[in-house]
CSV table of C-alpha atoms and ligand atoms in Angstrom, one decimal:
chain,number,residue,atom,x,y,z
Q,1,MET,CA,89.7,90.8,92.6
Q,2,SER,CA,89.7,94.5,93.5
Q,3,ASP,CA,92.5,95.9,95.6
Q,4,GLN,CA,90.0,96.4,98.5
Q,5,ASP,CA,89.0,92.7,98.3
Q,6,LEU,CA,92.6,91.5,98.1
Q,7,ALA,CA,93.6,93.7,101.1
Q,8,GLU,CA,90.7,92.3,103.1
Q,9,LYS,CA,91.6,88.7,102.1
Q,10,LEU,CA,95.2,89.3,103.1
Q,11,VAL,CA,94.3,90.7,106.5
Q,12,SER,CA,91.9,87.8,107.1
Q,13,VAL,CA,94.5,85.2,106.1
Q,14,LEU,CA,97.1,86.7,108.4
Q,15,GLN,CA,94.8,86.4,111.5
Q,16,ARG,CA,95.9,83.5,113.6
Q,17,PRO,CA,93.8,81.2,115.8
Q,18,ASP,CA,95.8,82.2,118.8
Q,19,GLY,CA,95.6,86.0,118.0
Q,20,ASN,CA,93.2,88.6,119.3
Q,21,THR,CA,91.1,90.7,116.9
Q,22,ASN,CA,91.6,93.8,119.0
Q,23,LEU,CA,95.3,93.5,118.3
Q,24,ARG,CA,97.2,93.8,115.0
Q,25,PRO,CA,97.0,90.5,113.1
Q,26,VAL,CA,100.8,90.4,112.8
Q,27,HIS,CA,103.3,92.3,114.9
Q,28,SER,CA,100.7,92.0,117.7
Q,29,ILE,CA,103.0,92.5,120.7
Q,30,GLY,CA,104.9,95.8,120.9
Q,31,ILE,CA,105.9,98.9,122.8
Q,32,SER,CA,106.3,102.5,121.7
Q,33,ALA,CA,109.0,105.0,122.4
Q,34,THR,CA,109.6,108.7,121.6
Q,35,GLY,CA,112.6,110.8,120.7
Q,36,PHE,CA,113.8,112.7,117.8
Q,37,PHE,CA,115.5,112.4,114.4
Q,38,GLU,CA,118.4,114.6,113.2
Q,39,PRO,CA,119.4,114.5,109.6
Q,40,SER,CA,123.1,114.2,108.5
Q,41,LEU,CA,124.7,117.2,106.8
Q,42,ILE,CA,124.4,115.6,103.4
Q,43,ALA,CA,120.9,114.1,103.7
Q,44,ARG,CA,119.1,117.1,102.0
Q,45,ASN,CA,121.4,116.7,98.9
Q,46,PHE,CA,119.6,113.3,98.4
Q,47,CYS,CA,116.1,114.0,99.7
Q,48,THR,CA,114.3,117.2,100.2
Q,49,ALA,CA,111.6,115.7,102.6
Q,50,ASP,CA,111.0,118.0,105.6
Q,51,HIS,CA,112.7,115.6,108.1
Q,52,PHE,CA,115.9,115.6,106.1
Q,53,CYS,CA,116.0,119.4,105.9
Q,54,ASN,CA,115.1,120.5,109.5
Q,55,ASP,CA,117.6,120.3,112.3
Q,56,ARG,CA,115.4,118.0,114.3
Q,57,SER,CA,112.0,116.2,114.0
Q,58,ASP,CA,110.1,114.6,116.9
Q,59,VAL,CA,109.3,110.9,116.4
Q,60,ILE,CA,107.2,108.2,117.9
Q,61,VAL,CA,108.2,104.6,117.1
Q,62,ARG,CA,106.7,101.2,117.8
Q,63,PHE,CA,108.9,98.1,118.2
Q,64,SER,CA,107.1,94.8,117.8
Q,65,ASN,CA,107.4,91.0,117.5
Q,66,GLY,CA,106.4,89.8,114.1
Q,67,SER,CA,104.1,87.0,115.3
Q,68,GLY,CA,100.3,87.5,115.3
Q,69,ALA,CA,99.9,85.4,118.5
Q,70,ALA,CA,98.4,87.4,121.4
Q,71,SER,CA,100.8,85.8,123.9
Q,72,VAL,CA,104.2,87.2,124.5
Q,73,HIS,CA,107.2,85.0,123.4
Q,74,ASP,CA,110.0,87.5,123.2
Q,75,GLY,CA,112.7,84.8,123.3
Q,76,TRP,CA,111.4,82.8,120.4
Q,77,SER,CA,113.0,83.2,117.0
Q,78,ASP,CA,110.9,85.8,115.2
Q,79,VAL,CA,111.1,88.8,112.9
Q,80,ARG,CA,110.9,92.1,114.8
Q,81,GLY,CA,109.5,95.4,113.6
Q,82,LEU,CA,110.3,99.1,113.9
Q,83,ALA,CA,107.7,101.5,112.7
Q,84,VAL,CA,108.8,105.2,112.9
Q,85,ARG,CA,106.5,108.2,112.6
Q,86,PHE,CA,108.3,111.5,112.0
Q,87,HIS,CA,106.3,114.7,113.1
Q,88,LEU,CA,107.0,117.3,110.4
Q,89,SER,CA,107.3,121.1,110.8
Q,90,ASP,CA,104.0,121.8,109.1
Q,91,GLY,CA,102.1,119.6,111.6
Q,92,THR,CA,101.8,116.5,109.3
Q,93,ASP,CA,103.5,113.2,109.7
Q,94,THR,CA,105.4,110.7,107.6
Q,95,ASP,CA,106.0,106.9,108.4
Q,96,LEU,CA,108.9,104.6,107.7
Q,97,ILE,CA,108.0,101.0,108.6
Q,98,ALA,CA,110.8,98.4,108.8
Q,99,MET,CA,111.5,94.9,110.0
Q,100,THR,CA,114.5,92.7,110.7
Q,101,LEU,CA,114.2,90.7,107.5
Q,102,PRO,CA,116.2,92.5,104.7
Q,103,GLU,CA,114.0,90.9,102.0
Q,104,PHE,CA,110.3,90.0,101.8
Q,105,PHE,CA,108.7,86.6,101.1
Q,106,ALA,CA,107.1,87.4,97.7
Q,107,PRO,CA,107.3,89.9,94.8
Q,108,THR,CA,103.5,90.3,94.5
Q,109,PRO,CA,100.5,90.5,96.8
Q,110,GLU,CA,99.0,87.4,95.1
Q,111,GLY,CA,102.3,85.5,95.8
Q,112,PHE,CA,102.2,86.7,99.4
Q,113,LEU,CA,98.6,85.6,99.8
Q,114,GLU,CA,99.5,82.1,98.7
Q,115,PHE,CA,102.5,82.1,101.0
Q,116,ALA,CA,100.4,83.3,104.0
Q,117,GLU,CA,97.7,80.7,103.3
Q,118,MET,CA,100.3,77.9,103.2
Q,119,ALA,CA,102.2,79.3,106.2
Q,120,ALA,CA,99.0,79.5,108.4
Q,121,PRO,CA,100.1,78.0,111.8
Q,122,LYS,CA,99.7,74.2,112.0
Q,123,PRO,CA,100.6,71.8,114.7
Q,124,TYR,CA,104.4,71.9,115.1
Q,125,HIS,CA,106.3,68.7,115.2
Q,126,GLY,CA,110.0,68.5,115.9
Q,127,GLN,CA,112.2,65.8,114.2
Q,128,THR,CA,113.6,62.7,115.9
Q,129,PRO,CA,117.4,62.5,116.1
Q,130,TRP,CA,117.4,60.0,113.3
Q,131,GLN,CA,115.4,62.3,111.0
Q,132,LYS,CA,117.9,65.1,111.8
Q,133,ILE,CA,120.8,62.8,110.9
Q,134,ALA,CA,119.1,61.6,107.7
Q,135,GLY,CA,118.5,65.2,106.7
Q,136,LEU,CA,122.1,66.2,107.4
Q,137,LEU,CA,123.4,63.4,105.2
Q,138,GLN,CA,121.4,65.1,102.4
Q,139,LEU,CA,122.8,68.5,103.4
Q,140,ILE,CA,119.4,69.5,104.8
Q,141,LEU,CA,119.7,71.5,108.1
Q,142,PRO,CA,117.7,70.0,111.0
Q,143,LYS,CA,114.5,71.6,112.0
Q,144,ARG,CA,114.5,73.3,115.4
Q,145,ASP,CA,112.7,71.6,118.3
Q,146,PRO,CA,109.4,73.3,119.3
Q,147,TYR,CA,109.8,75.8,122.2
Q,148,PRO,CA,108.3,74.8,125.5
Q,149,GLY,CA,104.6,75.4,125.1
Q,150,GLU,CA,104.7,75.9,121.3
Q,151,THR,CA,102.0,73.9,119.7
Q,152,ILE,CA,101.3,75.6,116.4
Q,153,SER,CA,103.8,77.3,114.0
Q,154,PRO,CA,104.0,78.7,110.5
Q,155,ASP,CA,107.4,77.1,109.8
Q,156,ASP,CA,106.4,73.9,108.1
Q,157,GLY,CA,104.0,75.6,105.7
Q,158,ALA,CA,106.6,78.4,104.9
Q,159,ILE,CA,109.3,75.8,104.2
Q,160,GLU,CA,106.9,73.8,101.9
Q,161,PHE,CA,106.0,77.0,100.1
Q,162,ALA,CA,109.7,77.9,99.6
Q,163,ASP,CA,110.4,74.4,98.3
Q,164,GLN,CA,107.9,75.1,95.5
Q,165,ASN,CA,108.6,78.9,94.9
Q,166,ALA,CA,112.2,80.0,94.5
Q,167,PHE,CA,111.3,83.6,95.1
Q,168,ALA,CA,110.4,82.8,98.7
Q,169,GLN,CA,113.6,80.9,99.5
Q,170,LEU,CA,115.8,83.9,100.6
Q,171,GLY,CA,113.1,85.3,102.9
Q,172,VAL,CA,112.2,82.0,104.5
Q,173,MET,CA,115.8,81.0,105.0
Q,174,GLN,CA,116.6,84.4,106.6
Q,175,ALA,CA,113.5,84.2,108.8
Q,176,ALA,CA,114.4,80.6,109.9
Q,177,GLN,CA,117.8,81.8,111.3
Q,178,ILE,CA,116.7,85.2,112.7
Q,179,GLY,CA,116.7,84.4,116.4
Q,180,ALA,CA,115.8,86.8,119.2
Q,181,PRO,CA,117.5,90.1,120.2
Q,182,VAL,CA,118.7,91.0,123.7
Q,183,SER,CA,117.0,94.3,123.2
Q,184,TYR,CA,114.7,95.9,120.6
Q,185,VAL,CA,117.5,98.5,120.1
Q,186,ARG,CA,120.1,95.8,119.3
Q,187,GLU,CA,118.6,94.9,115.9
Q,188,ALA,CA,118.9,96.3,112.4
Q,189,TYR,CA,115.6,97.0,110.7
Q,190,HIS,CA,115.0,97.2,106.9
Q,191,ALA,CA,112.2,99.1,105.2
Q,192,VAL,CA,112.6,96.5,102.4
Q,193,HIS,CA,110.8,98.2,99.5
Q,194,THR,CA,112.2,100.7,97.1
Q,195,PHE,CA,111.2,104.4,97.5
Q,196,ILE,CA,112.0,107.3,95.1
Q,197,VAL,CA,113.7,110.3,96.7
Q,198,THR,CA,114.3,113.7,95.1
Q,199,GLY,CA,117.4,115.6,96.0
Q,200,GLU,CA,118.0,119.4,96.2
Q,201,ASP,CA,119.1,119.6,92.6
Q,202,GLY,CA,115.9,117.7,91.4
Q,203,THR,CA,117.7,114.4,90.9
Q,204,LYS,CA,115.5,111.3,91.5
Q,205,ARG,CA,117.0,108.2,93.0
Q,206,TRP,CA,115.6,104.7,93.7
Q,207,VAL,CA,116.6,103.8,97.2
Q,208,ARG,CA,116.2,101.3,100.1
Q,209,PHE,CA,116.3,102.4,103.7
Q,210,TYR,CA,117.4,100.6,106.8
Q,211,TRP,CA,118.1,101.4,110.5
Q,212,GLN,CA,121.5,100.4,111.9
Q,213,PRO,CA,121.7,100.2,115.8
Q,214,ILE,CA,124.6,102.3,117.0
Q,215,ALA,CA,125.2,99.9,119.9
Q,216,GLY,CA,125.4,97.0,117.3
Q,217,VAL,CA,123.3,93.9,116.7
Q,218,LEU,CA,123.2,91.4,119.6
Q,219,LYS,CA,121.1,88.2,119.7
Q,220,THR,CA,120.3,86.0,122.7
Q,221,ASN,CA,122.0,82.6,122.9
Q,222,PRO,CA,119.8,80.2,120.7
Q,223,ALA,CA,120.8,77.2,122.9
Q,224,ALA,CA,119.5,78.8,126.1
Q,225,THR,CA,115.9,78.3,127.3
Q,226,PRO,CA,114.0,81.3,125.8
Q,227,VAL,CA,112.5,83.9,128.2
Q,228,ASP,CA,109.0,84.9,127.3
Q,229,ASP,CA,108.6,88.5,128.3
Q,230,TYR,CA,111.7,90.8,128.7
Q,231,LEU,CA,111.9,93.1,125.7
Q,232,ARG,CA,109.4,95.8,126.8
Q,233,GLN,CA,110.8,96.0,130.3
Q,234,GLU,CA,114.4,96.1,128.9
Q,235,LEU,CA,113.5,99.1,126.7
Q,236,LYS,CA,111.9,101.0,129.6
Q,237,ASP,CA,114.9,100.3,131.9
Q,238,ARG,CA,117.4,101.2,129.2
Q,239,LEU,CA,115.8,104.5,128.1
Q,240,ALA,CA,115.4,105.5,131.8
Q,241,ASP,CA,119.2,105.3,132.0
Q,242,GLU,CA,120.4,106.5,128.6
Q,243,PRO,CA,119.1,107.2,125.1
Q,244,ALA,CA,119.3,104.6,122.3
Q,245,ARG,CA,120.4,105.5,118.8
Q,246,PHE,CA,120.0,104.2,115.3
Q,247,SER,CA,121.6,105.5,112.0
Q,248,LEU,CA,119.3,105.8,109.1
Q,249,MET,CA,121.1,104.3,106.1
Q,250,MET,CA,120.0,104.7,102.5
Q,251,MET,CA,121.2,102.3,99.7
Q,252,ILE,CA,121.1,103.8,96.2
Q,253,GLY,CA,119.9,101.5,93.5
Q,254,GLU,CA,121.5,101.3,90.1
Q,255,VAL,CA,120.4,100.3,86.6
Q,256,GLY,CA,119.6,96.6,86.6
Q,257,ASP,CA,118.6,96.5,90.3
Q,258,ASP,CA,115.1,95.3,90.9
Q,259,PHE,CA,113.1,98.3,92.1
Q,260,ASN,CA,109.7,96.6,92.3
Q,261,ASP,CA,110.5,93.3,93.9
Q,262,SER,CA,111.3,93.4,97.6
Q,263,ALA,CA,112.0,89.7,97.7
Q,264,ARG,CA,115.2,90.3,95.7
Q,265,PRO,CA,118.3,91.8,97.3
Q,266,TRP,CA,120.5,94.4,95.6
Q,267,PRO,CA,124.3,93.8,95.3
Q,268,PRO,CA,125.9,94.5,98.7
Q,269,HIS,CA,128.4,97.0,97.2
Q,270,ARG,CA,125.7,99.6,96.4
Q,271,LYS,CA,126.5,103.1,97.6
Q,272,ARG,CA,125.1,103.8,101.1
Q,273,ILE,CA,124.4,107.2,102.5
Q,274,MET,CA,124.1,108.0,106.2
Q,275,MET,CA,120.8,110.0,106.2
Q,276,GLY,CA,120.6,110.8,109.9
Q,277,THR,CA,120.4,109.7,113.5
Q,278,LEU,CA,117.3,108.5,115.5
Q,279,THR,CA,117.5,109.1,119.2
Q,280,LEU,CA,115.0,107.4,121.5
Q,281,ASN,CA,114.8,108.6,125.1
Q,282,ALA,CA,111.3,107.9,126.6
Q,283,VAL,CA,108.6,105.3,126.7
Q,284,PRO,CA,105.1,106.9,126.7
Q,285,LYS,CA,103.1,106.0,129.8
Q,286,ASP,CA,99.8,105.5,127.9
Q,287,GLN,CA,100.7,102.4,125.9
Q,288,VAL,CA,97.1,102.0,124.7
Q,289,ALA,CA,96.6,105.4,122.9
Q,290,GLN,CA,100.3,105.8,122.1
Q,291,CYS,CA,101.0,102.3,120.9
Q,292,GLU,CA,98.2,99.8,120.6
Q,293,LYS,CA,95.7,102.2,119.0
Q,294,LEU,CA,98.3,103.8,116.7
Q,295,SER,CA,98.1,103.0,113.0
Q,296,PHE,CA,101.2,103.3,110.8
Q,297,ASN,CA,100.9,103.1,107.0
Q,298,PRO,CA,103.7,102.7,104.5
Q,299,GLY,CA,101.8,105.1,102.2
Q,300,LEU,CA,102.1,108.0,104.7
Q,301,LEU,CA,104.8,109.9,102.8
Q,302,THR,CA,105.7,113.5,102.3
Q,303,ASP,CA,107.0,115.7,99.4
Q,304,GLY,CA,110.5,114.6,98.4
Q,305,ILE,CA,109.9,110.9,98.9
Q,306,ALA,CA,107.5,108.8,96.8
Q,307,LEU,CA,106.4,105.1,96.4
Q,308,SER,CA,107.9,102.9,93.8
Q,309,ASP,CA,105.7,100.7,91.7
Q,310,ASP,CA,106.3,97.7,93.9
Q,311,PRO,CA,102.9,96.0,94.0
Q,312,VAL,CA,103.4,94.7,97.5
Q,313,LEU,CA,104.1,98.2,98.8
Q,314,GLN,CA,100.9,99.4,97.0
Q,315,ILE,CA,98.7,96.7,98.5
Q,316,ARG,CA,100.1,97.3,102.0
Q,317,ILE,CA,98.6,100.8,102.0
Q,318,LYS,CA,95.1,99.3,101.8
Q,319,ALA,CA,95.8,96.3,104.0
Q,320,TYR,CA,97.0,98.5,106.9
Q,321,GLU,CA,93.9,100.7,106.6
Q,322,VAL,CA,91.6,97.6,106.6
Q,323,SER,CA,93.5,96.2,109.6
Q,324,SER,CA,93.4,99.4,111.6
Q,325,GLU,CA,89.6,99.7,111.0
Q,326,TRP,CA,88.9,96.1,111.9
Q,327,ARG,CA,90.8,96.3,115.2
Q,328,GLY,CA,89.2,99.7,116.1
Q,329,ALA,CA,92.4,101.7,116.1
Q,330,THR,CA,92.9,105.4,115.6
Q,331,PRO,CA,93.0,105.9,111.8
Q,332,CYS,CA,96.4,106.7,110.3
Q,333,PRO,CA,96.5,110.3,109.1
Q,334,PHE,CA,96.9,108.8,105.6
Q,335,SER,CA,93.3,107.4,105.7
Q,336,LYS,CA,92.0,110.8,106.8
Q,337,GLY,CA,93.4,112.1,103.5
U,1,HEM,C1,101.6,92.2,101.3
U,1,HEM,C2,102.5,92.3,102.3
U,1,HEM,C3,102.1,92.7,103.7
U,1,HEM,C4,100.9,92.7,104.3
U,1,HEM,C5,99.6,92.2,103.7
U,1,HEM,C6,101.1,93.2,105.7
U,1,HEM,C7,100.1,93.3,106.6
U,1,HEM,C8,100.2,93.9,107.8
U,1,HEM,C9,99.2,94.2,108.7
U,1,HEM,C10,97.7,94.0,108.4
U,1,HEM,C11,99.7,94.8,109.8
U,1,HEM,C12,98.9,95.4,110.9
U,1,HEM,C13,98.6,96.9,110.6
U,1,HEM,C14,97.7,97.5,111.7
U,1,HEM,O1,96.7,96.9,112.1
U,1,HEM,O2,98.0,98.7,112.0
U,1,HEM,C15,101.1,94.9,109.6
U,1,HEM,C16,102.0,95.4,110.5
U,1,HEM,C17,103.3,95.5,110.3
U,1,HEM,N1,104.0,95.2,109.2
U,1,HEM,FE1,103.2,94.3,107.5
U,1,HEM,N2,102.4,93.5,105.8
U,1,HEM,C18,103.1,93.2,104.6
U,1,HEM,C19,104.4,93.4,104.4
U,1,HEM,C20,105.3,94.0,105.3
U,1,HEM,C21,106.7,94.3,105.0
U,1,HEM,C22,107.4,94.2,103.6
U,1,HEM,C23,107.2,94.8,106.1
U,1,HEM,C24,108.6,95.4,106.3
U,1,HEM,C25,109.0,96.6,105.9
U,1,HEM,C26,106.2,94.8,107.1
U,1,HEM,C27,106.3,95.3,108.4
U,1,HEM,C28,105.3,95.5,109.3
U,1,HEM,C29,105.5,96.1,110.7
U,1,HEM,C30,106.8,96.5,111.3
U,1,HEM,C31,104.2,96.1,111.2
U,1,HEM,C32,103.9,96.6,112.6
U,1,HEM,C33,103.6,98.1,112.5
U,1,HEM,C34,103.1,98.7,113.8
U,1,HEM,O3,103.9,98.7,114.7
U,1,HEM,O4,102.0,99.3,113.9
U,1,HEM,N3,105.1,94.3,106.6
U,1,HEM,N4,101.4,94.3,108.4
């Protein structure tokens, strides 16, 4: 199968029956915000990309819920996304796309395709109390009950896939426990893949990025009845009062770490560099042009930062282009060449 065919297949498989083809097939519900990025004093030693060398770069970001459903269920347990576009001094842009899962579900596009096929939403059934007790006796955690109004879910298929494919177990287990944040700015977001950065002295390093919220991570109470629609208003209210900040952290890989498999974590004691601070202080009024119609792409990079050979990262470049075109969005600058 050509990369184009595989990308198209991936995007079709991700589309949900309760989605809307004018929206993104995943991360469908979201809100954008604007602000700026300021690099730390040591950032340029590690990466010569424009936004790590200038005092300040303007940014637009999009926060999102991971689900492809067109209805808003902020309070449901779900992965969240943070896509950041840095506006560079020469008028070009670069993107860094991240999510709340630190590791992905599969090491290859083909593995992810199988996962996505199996995890297509199916009627969701809870467990009886007896089934939960029987499971606990075998050290199996009980399944959560469906949320009010939840009829279909990817959970059963994802768990079945993880039972058969060890590589998916970490991602599926983390996704199952992820919960809902009190605010989009009270989550940590991971860019997941390995990128190659070049420092001022020419040294190349294999690195993974993540955003750490300066206010800290804070989830809602999982036992409370979930509220459907609060995250976008919370962000507008918050930023009208005060800015929100994230630190951009960069983990440096070492020999033996897996650079091309985003389903595998690196050891937790890898060196971490604080690369800069993201400050968000406004929500654009036009949430159609400045959010819904925007297209981010993990391949939109700039000198000083390059893609690793991770095959999932490579196929995402095509998949996001296909998706942007199918939903009639403004093409990413990457697609314009
Ligand atoms: C083969 C693997 C993957 C495929 C096929 C895939 C596919 C997609 C597609 C089709 C979209 C919608 C793009 C658009 O219409 O603009 C999307 C959005 C998104 N994906 Fe992925 N994805 C993959 C892996 C990942 C990974 C590893 C991450 C985490 C870093 C991620 C995070 C996101 C986020 C945050 C968005 C929303 C971006 C926005 O706000 O515009 N995805 N993905």
